[in-house]
Each structure stands twice: as structure tokens, then as C-alpha cells.
């Protein structure tokens, strides 16, 4: 797999390399496993327009408002659980 690169144009088109898998996706969030850890892409009307995991390439279109990397082994869901746990105490 190639190095991880990310290209974004006008917060509407994103092309990535170095992607190992797509963990979850819907119109508001896409979580990818990359060579640099997990990447969450948040927005609206998100669509995966091209997917080639053999080459590690993904293309996304939509209104992208946020991106966040987490190290390998970290969970995006863990943060939400800890907030919920604190609220219920």
C-alpha cells in the first residue's frame, strides 16, 4: 500500500490514498482506516464515489466540515461513551 495522502478541493471533493478499509459510512460520517490511524470525516450528503482498497484509494464527495485522526487502536465511539458515562453519574 502506498503512503497516505489526502487531497481536498473546496471542502466538497476528497481523494485519499493509503486507505486499508472503510469501517463505517453514512451521509454524515465516514470512518476510514489509513496508514496513519483512523480518520473520521464529518459532513452532510457524503458519498463514496470511488473505492479501490487493493490500491488503497478512496474518493469522497459531499459537504465536508470536519476531519479527525485517531491513532491505531483508538476508538471514535469511546469518546461518546465517556461523555455519556459522565452525564449519567
Coordinates of C-alpha atoms in Angstrom, one line a residue:
X1 CA 0.0 0.0 0.0
X2 CA 1.2 3.5 -0.8
X3 CA 1.9 6.3 1.6
X4 CA -1.1 8.1 3.0
X5 CA -2.1 11.3 1.1
X6 CA -5.2 13.4 1.3
X7 CA -6.3 15.9 -1.3
X8 CA -9.4 18.1 -0.7
X9 CA -10.9 20.7 -3.1
X10 CA -13.3 23.4 -1.9
X11 CA -14.5 21.2 1.1
X12 CA -16.5 19.2 -1.4
X13 CA -14.2 16.6 -3.0
X14 CA -11.7 14.5 -1.2
X15 CA -9.3 11.9 -2.6
X16 CA -7.2 9.7 -0.3
X17 CA -4.5 7.1 -0.7
X18 CA -3.1 4.7 1.9
X19 CA -6.6 3.5 2.9
X20 CA -6.8 0.0 4.3
X21 CA -10.6 -0.2 4.9
X22 CA -13.8 1.6 5.3
X23 CA -15.1 1.0 8.9
X24 CA -18.4 2.8 8.7
X25 CA -20.1 5.3 6.4
X26 CA -23.4 7.1 6.0
X27 CA -24.3 10.6 4.7
X28 CA -23.0 12.3 7.8
X29 CA -19.8 10.4 8.7
X30 CA -17.2 8.2 7.1
X31 CA -14.6 6.4 9.2
X32 CA -11.6 5.0 7.3
X33 CA -8.6 3.0 8.5
X34 CA -5.5 4.6 7.0
X35 CA -1.7 4.0 7.3
X36 CA -1.7 6.9 9.8
X37 CA -4.6 5.6 12.0
X38 CA -8.3 6.0 11.8
X39 CA -9.8 9.0 10.0
X40 CA -13.3 10.3 10.7
X41 CA -14.7 12.6 8.0
X42 CA -17.9 14.5 9.1
X43 CA -20.3 16.5 6.9
X44 CA -23.5 16.2 5.1
X45 CA -24.5 14.4 1.8
X46 CA -21.3 12.4 2.0
X47 CA -20.9 9.7 -0.7
X48 CA -18.0 7.4 -1.6
X49 CA -17.7 7.9 -5.3
X50 CA -14.7 5.6 -5.9
X51 CA -13.3 2.8 -3.8
X52 CA -10.2 0.6 -4.6
X53 CA -8.9 -1.0 -1.5
X54 CA -6.3 -3.1 -3.4
X55 CA -4.6 0.2 -4.4
X56 CA -5.7 1.9 -1.1
X57 CA -7.6 4.7 -2.9
X58 CA -10.9 6.3 -1.9
X59 CA -12.8 9.3 -3.3
X60 CA -15.5 11.1 -1.4
X61 CA -17.9 13.9 -2.4
X62 CA -20.2 16.0 -0.2
X63 CA -20.1 18.9 2.2
X64 CA -17.1 18.2 4.4
X65 CA -17.0 20.1 7.6
X66 CA -14.5 18.2 9.8
X67 CA -11.8 15.6 9.8
X68 CA -10.1 13.9 12.8
X69 CA -7.3 11.4 13.0
X70 CA -7.1 8.9 15.9
X71 CA -4.1 6.6 16.5
X72 CA -4.5 3.0 15.6
X73 CA -6.3 1.1 18.3
X74 CA -8.2 4.2 19.5
X75 CA -12.0 4.3 19.1
X76 CA -14.2 7.2 17.9
X77 CA -17.1 5.6 19.9
X78 CA -15.1 5.6 23.1
X79 CA -15.2 9.4 23.4
X80 CA -19.0 9.4 23.2
X81 CA -19.4 6.7 25.8
X82 CA -17.2 8.5 28.3
X83 CA -19.2 11.7 27.9
X84 CA -22.4 9.7 28.4
X85 CA -21.0 8.0 31.4
X86 CA -20.1 11.3 33.0
X87 CA -23.6 12.7 32.4
X88 CA -25.3 9.7 34.0
X89 CA -23.2 9.8 37.2

